[in-house]
Coordinates of C-alpha atoms (C1' of nucleotides) in Angstrom, one line a residue:
Chain A
M1 CA 9.2 10.8 17.8
E2 CA 9.9 7.3 18.9
Y3 CA 7.8 4.5 19.1
K4 CA 7.7 1.3 21.9
F5 CA 8.1 -1.9 20.2
R6 CA 7.1 -5.9 22.5
C7 CA 10.8 -7.6 20.7
E8 CA 12.3 -7.6 17.5
C9 CA 9.5 -9.9 15.5
P10 CA 8.3 -7.6 12.0
I11 CA 4.4 -9.4 12.7
T12 CA 4.7 -8.1 16.0
S13 CA 6.2 -5.0 15.2
A14 CA 3.7 -4.0 12.4
L15 CA 0.2 -4.8 15.2
D16 CA 2.6 -2.4 17.8
I17 CA 1.9 0.3 15.1
L18 CA -1.5 -1.1 13.6
G19 CA -3.0 -2.7 16.2
D20 CA -5.3 -0.8 17.6
K21 CA -9.3 0.0 17.3
W22 CA -8.8 2.7 14.8
I23 CA -5.8 3.3 12.8
L24 CA -7.3 0.3 10.3
V25 CA -10.6 1.8 10.3
I26 CA -9.3 5.5 9.3
I27 CA -6.9 3.2 6.0
K28 CA -10.1 2.3 5.0
L29 CA -12.9 5.1 4.9
M30 CA -10.0 6.8 2.9
L31 CA -9.1 4.3 0.7
I32 CA -12.7 2.4 0.1
Q33 CA -15.1 5.4 0.8
D34 CA -13.2 8.2 0.0
K35 CA -13.0 10.3 2.9
K36 CA -10.5 12.7 3.1
T37 CA -11.6 15.8 5.8
F38 CA -11.6 15.9 9.2
K39 CA -15.1 15.9 9.3
D40 CA -16.3 13.5 5.8
F41 CA -13.9 10.5 9.0
T42 CA -16.3 12.2 12.3
E43 CA -19.7 11.5 9.3
S44 CA -18.5 7.7 9.2
D45 CA -21.0 5.4 9.7
E46 CA -18.2 4.4 12.9
A47 CA -19.1 7.5 14.3
I48 CA -15.3 8.4 16.3
A49 CA -15.1 10.4 19.0
T50 CA -13.4 14.1 17.3
N51 CA -10.6 13.7 20.3
I52 CA -9.4 9.9 19.1
L53 CA -9.6 11.0 15.7
A54 CA -7.3 14.1 15.7
S55 CA -5.2 11.9 18.0
K56 CA -5.0 9.7 15.7
L57 CA -5.0 11.8 12.7
K58 CA -1.9 12.7 13.9
Y59 CA -0.1 9.9 15.0
M60 CA -0.8 8.4 11.5
E61 CA 0.8 11.2 9.4
E62 CA 3.6 11.7 12.6
L63 CA 4.4 8.0 10.8
G64 CA 4.1 8.6 7.3
I65 CA 1.5 7.1 6.4
I66 CA -0.5 10.0 5.6
T67 CA -0.4 13.9 4.9
K68 CA -1.9 16.5 5.6
T69 CA -2.2 19.2 3.2
Q70 CA -4.7 22.5 1.9
L71 CA -6.4 23.5 -0.9
P72 CA -5.0 26.7 -1.9
D73 CA -8.2 28.2 -2.2
N74 CA -9.5 27.1 1.4
K75 CA -7.6 27.9 4.6
K76 CA -10.2 25.7 7.1
T77 CA -10.9 22.4 5.6
N78 CA -7.8 20.2 5.8
L79 CA -6.8 17.0 3.2
Y80 CA -6.2 14.1 4.9
L81 CA -4.6 11.8 2.2
L82 CA -3.0 8.1 2.4
T83 CA 1.0 7.6 1.3
E84 CA 2.9 5.4 -0.3
K85 CA 3.6 4.1 2.3
G86 CA 0.1 3.7 3.5
L87 CA -1.8 2.6 0.5
A88 CA 0.5 0.0 0.8
L89 CA -2.0 -1.0 3.4
T90 CA -4.1 -1.7 0.8
P91 CA -3.7 -5.8 0.8
I92 CA -3.8 -6.1 4.3
I93 CA -7.7 -3.9 3.8
V94 CA -8.3 -6.6 1.4
E95 CA -8.0 -9.6 3.1
L96 CA -9.4 -8.1 6.0
S97 CA -13.3 -8.3 3.7
I98 CA -12.3 -11.5 2.5
W99 CA -11.8 -12.9 5.8
S100 CA -14.6 -11.0 7.1
D101 CA -17.2 -11.9 4.4
E102 CA -16.6 -15.7 5.3
N103 CA -16.5 -15.5 8.6
V104 CA -17.4 -12.3 10.6
R105 CA -21.1 -12.4 9.2
V106 CA -22.1 -15.7 12.0
H107 CA -21.4 -12.8 14.6
N108 CA -23.0 -9.6 13.0
K109 CA -26.1 -10.5 11.2
I110 CA -26.9 -6.6 9.8
M111 CA -23.1 -6.7 8.0
K112 CA -23.2 -6.0 4.5
D113 CA -22.2 -7.4 1.6
S114 CA -19.0 -6.1 -0.2
P115 CA -19.9 -5.4 -2.9
E116 CA -16.7 -5.7 -5.0
I117 CA -16.0 -9.1 -3.2
E118 CA -16.3 -11.8 -6.2
I119 CA -13.9 -9.3 -7.6
M120 CA -12.3 -9.6 -5.3
K121 CA -11.3 -12.7 -4.8
S122 CA -11.0 -13.9 -7.6
D123 CA -7.8 -11.5 -9.0
K124 CA -6.7 -10.6 -5.8
A125 CA -3.2 -9.1 -6.8
A126 CA -5.7 -7.2 -9.9
F127 CA -8.0 -5.7 -7.4
I128 CA -5.4 -3.9 -4.9
K129 CA -3.7 -2.5 -7.8
L130 CA -7.1 -1.0 -9.7
K131 CA -7.9 0.5 -6.1
Q132 CA -3.7 1.9 -5.7
E133 CA -4.3 3.6 -9.0
N134 CA -7.7 5.1 -8.7
Y135 CA -6.6 6.8 -5.2
K136 CA -3.3 8.1 -7.0
A137 CA -5.3 9.3 -10.1
K138 CA -7.8 11.0 -8.3
N139 CA -6.4 12.5 -5.3
G140 CA -2.4 12.7 -6.4
F141 CA -1.8 15.4 -8.5
D142 CA -4.1 17.9 -6.7
I143 CA -2.6 20.6 -6.4
R144 CA -2.2 21.1 -2.4
I145 CA -0.2 22.7 -0.2
K146 CA 2.1 20.7 2.6
R147 CA 1.5 22.5 5.8
Chain B
M1 CA -21.1 -15.0 22.9
E2 CA -22.4 -11.2 22.0
Y3 CA -19.9 -9.5 20.6
K4 CA -20.5 -5.3 19.7
F5 CA -19.7 -4.5 16.1
R6 CA -19.4 -0.4 15.6
C7 CA -21.2 -0.5 11.9
E8 CA -23.1 -2.6 9.4
C9 CA -19.3 -2.7 7.1
P10 CA -17.8 -5.7 6.9
I11 CA -13.5 -4.6 7.2
T12 CA -14.2 -2.7 10.5
S13 CA -15.7 -5.7 12.1
A14 CA -13.3 -7.9 11.0
L15 CA -11.1 -5.6 13.1
D16 CA -13.5 -4.8 16.3
I17 CA -13.1 -8.7 16.4
L18 CA -9.2 -8.3 15.0
G19 CA -8.1 -5.2 15.7
D20 CA -6.1 -5.2 19.3
K21 CA -2.8 -5.4 20.8
W22 CA -2.5 -9.4 21.1
I23 CA -5.1 -11.8 18.9
L24 CA -3.0 -11.2 15.7
V25 CA -0.4 -11.3 17.9
I26 CA -1.1 -14.8 19.2
I27 CA -2.8 -16.5 16.1
K28 CA 1.3 -16.1 14.4
L29 CA 2.7 -17.7 17.6
M30 CA 0.7 -20.6 16.5
L31 CA 1.1 -20.8 13.1
I32 CA 4.0 -19.1 12.2
Q33 CA 5.9 -20.3 16.5
D34 CA 4.7 -23.8 16.7
K35 CA 3.2 -22.8 20.1
K36 CA 0.2 -24.6 21.3
T37 CA 0.4 -24.4 25.5
F38 CA -0.4 -21.4 27.4
K39 CA 3.2 -21.5 29.2
D40 CA 4.5 -21.6 25.7
F41 CA 3.3 -18.4 25.3
T42 CA 4.1 -17.5 28.5
E43 CA 7.9 -17.5 27.3
S44 CA 7.7 -15.8 23.8
D45 CA 10.1 -13.0 23.6
E46 CA 6.1 -10.6 23.4
A47 CA 6.2 -11.3 27.2
I48 CA 1.7 -11.4 27.2
A49 CA 1.2 -11.0 31.1
T50 CA -1.1 -14.3 32.3
N51 CA -3.5 -12.3 33.0
I52 CA -4.7 -10.6 29.3
L53 CA -4.0 -13.8 27.8
A54 CA -6.5 -16.5 29.9
S55 CA -9.0 -14.1 28.9
K56 CA -7.2 -13.2 25.4
L57 CA -7.7 -17.2 24.7
K58 CA -11.4 -17.5 26.0
Y59 CA -12.5 -14.5 23.8
M60 CA -10.7 -16.7 20.6
E61 CA -12.0 -19.9 21.6
E62 CA -16.0 -18.6 21.8
L63 CA -15.2 -16.7 18.2
G64 CA -14.3 -20.2 17.2
I65 CA -10.5 -19.2 16.1
I66 CA -9.1 -21.6 18.8
T67 CA -10.1 -24.7 20.3
K68 CA -8.8 -26.2 23.8
T69 CA -7.4 -29.3 24.0
Q70 CA -6.4 -32.0 26.1
L71 CA -3.6 -35.7 25.6
P72 CA -5.0 -37.9 27.3
D73 CA -1.6 -38.7 29.4
N74 CA -1.6 -35.8 30.9
K75 CA -4.7 -33.4 32.2
K76 CA -2.7 -30.4 33.0
T77 CA -1.5 -29.2 30.3
N78 CA -3.6 -28.1 27.8
L79 CA -2.8 -27.4 23.9
Y80 CA -4.5 -23.9 22.1
L81 CA -4.9 -25.1 18.2
L82 CA -6.3 -23.0 15.6
T83 CA -9.3 -23.6 13.5
E84 CA -9.8 -23.9 10.2
K85 CA -11.5 -20.0 10.8
G86 CA -8.3 -18.9 12.4
L87 CA -5.8 -20.5 10.1
A88 CA -8.1 -18.6 7.2
L89 CA -6.0 -15.6 8.9
T90 CA -2.6 -16.7 7.2
P91 CA -2.8 -14.3 4.7
I92 CA -3.1 -11.5 6.9
I93 CA -0.1 -12.5 8.9
V94 CA 0.9 -12.8 5.2
E95 CA 0.5 -9.6 3.9
L96 CA 1.8 -8.3 8.2
S97 CA 5.7 -9.6 7.0
I98 CA 5.2 -7.8 3.7
W99 CA 4.4 -4.7 5.3
S100 CA 6.3 -5.0 7.8
D101 CA 9.9 -5.5 5.5
E102 CA 9.5 -2.5 3.4
N103 CA 7.8 0.0 6.0
V104 CA 8.7 -1.1 9.7
R105 CA 12.2 -1.2 10.2
V106 CA 13.2 1.9 9.5
H107 CA 11.5 2.5 13.2
N108 CA 12.3 -0.3 14.7
K109 CA 15.9 -0.5 14.6
I110 CA 16.9 -4.0 15.6
M111 CA 13.9 -5.8 13.8
K112 CA 14.9 -9.0 12.6
D113 CA 14.4 -10.3 9.4
S114 CA 12.2 -12.3 8.1
P115 CA 14.1 -15.4 6.6
E116 CA 11.1 -16.3 4.8
I117 CA 10.5 -13.2 3.3
E118 CA 11.6 -13.4 0.1
I119 CA 9.7 -16.9 -1.2
M120 CA 6.9 -15.3 1.1
K121 CA 6.8 -12.1 -1.8
S122 CA 7.2 -14.6 -5.1
D123 CA 4.1 -16.1 -4.4
K124 CA 2.4 -15.4 -1.3
A125 CA -1.0 -18.2 -2.8
A126 CA 1.8 -20.9 -2.6
F127 CA 3.6 -19.3 1.1
I128 CA 0.1 -19.7 2.5
K129 CA -1.3 -23.4 1.3
L130 CA 1.8 -24.4 2.5
K131 CA 1.8 -22.7 5.8
Q132 CA -1.6 -24.2 6.7
E133 CA -1.2 -27.9 5.4
N134 CA 1.8 -27.8 7.8
Y135 CA 0.4 -26.6 11.2
K136 CA -2.8 -29.1 10.1
A137 CA -0.4 -32.0 10.0
K138 CA 1.6 -31.6 12.8
N139 CA -1.2 -30.4 14.9
G140 CA -4.5 -32.0 13.3
F141 CA -4.1 -35.4 13.5
D142 CA -3.3 -35.9 17.1
I143 CA -5.0 -37.7 19.9
R144 CA -6.4 -34.9 22.4
I145 CA -9.6 -34.5 23.9
K146 CA -11.6 -31.7 23.2
R147 CA -12.8 -30.4 26.6
Chain C
dA1 C1' -22.3 42.4 10.4
dT2 C1' -24.2 37.9 11.9
dT3 C1' -23.4 33.0 11.2
dA4 C1' -22.9 28.3 10.6
dT5 C1' -19.0 25.4 9.6
dT6 C1' -14.7 23.4 10.1
dA7 C1' -11.5 21.9 13.2
dC8 C1' -9.8 20.9 16.6
dT9 C1' -9.3 21.0 22.6
dT10 C1' -10.5 20.6 26.5
dT11 C1' -12.5 17.7 30.1
dT12 C1' -14.7 13.8 32.4
dG13 C1' -15.6 9.7 32.9
dT14 C1' -15.2 4.9 31.9
dT15 C1' -13.5 0.6 30.3
dT16 C1' -8.9 -2.3 29.0
dC17 C1' -4.1 -3.0 29.7
dG18 C1' -0.7 -4.4 32.5
dC19 C1' 2.9 -5.3 36.7
dA20 C1' 3.0 -8.2 40.2
dA21 C1' 1.9 -11.9 43.7
dG22 C1' -0.4 -16.0 44.9
dC23 C1' -3.2 -20.0 44.2
dA24 C1' -4.7 -24.4 42.9
dA25 C1' -4.5 -29.4 40.6
dA26 C1' -1.5 -32.3 38.9
dA27 C1' 3.7 -33.4 37.8
dA28 C1' 7.7 -35.0 38.4
dT29 C1' 11.0 -36.0 41.9
dA30 C1' 13.2 -38.0 46.4
Chain D
dT1 C1' 5.1 -41.8 49.8
dA2 C1' 5.6 -37.1 50.4
dT3 C1' 7.7 -32.8 49.2
dT4 C1' 8.8 -29.9 45.1
dT5 C1' 8.5 -28.6 40.8
dT6 C1' 5.3 -26.8 36.6
dT7 C1' 1.4 -25.0 35.0
dG8 C1' -2.6 -22.7 34.3
dC9 C1' -4.7 -20.2 35.3
dT10 C1' -7.2 -15.0 39.7
dT11 C1' -6.5 -11.4 42.1
dG12 C1' -5.4 -6.6 42.6
dC13 C1' -4.4 -2.4 42.2
dG14 C1' -1.9 1.9 39.1
dA15 C1' -2.0 3.0 34.3
dA16 C1' -2.8 3.8 30.0
dA17 C1' -6.1 4.6 25.6
dC18 C1' -11.0 4.8 24.5
dA19 C1' -15.3 7.2 24.4
dA20 C1' -19.2 11.3 25.0
dA21 C1' -20.1 16.2 25.5
dA22 C1' -19.4 21.0 26.2
dG23 C1' -16.6 24.0 24.8
dT24 C1' -13.9 27.7 20.9
dA25 C1' -11.4 29.3 17.5
dA26 C1' -10.4 30.7 13.1
dT27 C1' -12.8 31.1 8.9
dA28 C1' -15.7 31.0 5.5
dA29 C1' -20.8 31.8 4.1
dT30 C1' -25.0 34.4 3.5

DNA sequence: ATTATTACTTTTGTTTCGCAAGCAAAAATA
DNA sequence: TATTTTTGCTTGCGAAACAAAAGTAATAAT
């Protein structure tokens, strides 16, 4: 539970936490693609290896970005859900989408369109609020047990 | 000049490019802290190793995020400057600042305040535009030679 | 009672990161 | 003009992160 930071800069410190290949991808899977179980994540297009997934989920839980919970009628399947701290990353995901749409397509020819990109661009704040509220409406009031 | 992408997702593809420990930190050093030479970067608080710096600068130039130029009266010192594609990352830097200010301080006790954080929060779009225009005013019309 | 599913862990590489040292060209200084 | 310093790197080696594959234990479904 002790993390290493390169220096006193807030931006660099954020990247000490988020700056790797997987953390923000996992956030995206949860927020945009509704993934919540270990199996959900392993079946995504990104094809994350199970050992890496396990270690990243543990790390994110420790940091308070996600929680690990269970449904009361199932002792096997765990639910991984975004906390407020995790949901607060939504603006970063949105800005990555927009930058990608305008600057990455030239490198990745098979990249999909974001269906919501125009809505995103025309009113960022509204889009962010909507995504966050939809997430909470779907996942915030489930009956579940913290473990 | 061939890059590997994990899948067709725009967000994941953006992170295939930006998702490492250094790229966004180097962008921040250029945009916020006015760093432009190899030496500038090595002297930053982040203390990047020279071999990593050299490889990242090369990679970023290949991608079109930065350019490598020279002043006409100096054959030694190179100037690394953000392109439009690199400047377009400003909103991501701003959102990282805001998330960090609210969520990272609990982990990094010695983290500095962003002096501009309140301005940033109160009008993001204006702040972003200002930063980008300041950067261009300072660096956009220098006499320099592309190499 | 048997099979399948879920959520991992373990093992064994491979690739990326990072420190330290070294080096060559250009620039500054004597 | 000769020497020293600065700048921008490269090289070599150890450490850490990432990744593919196989294995396991508990639970759930049949």
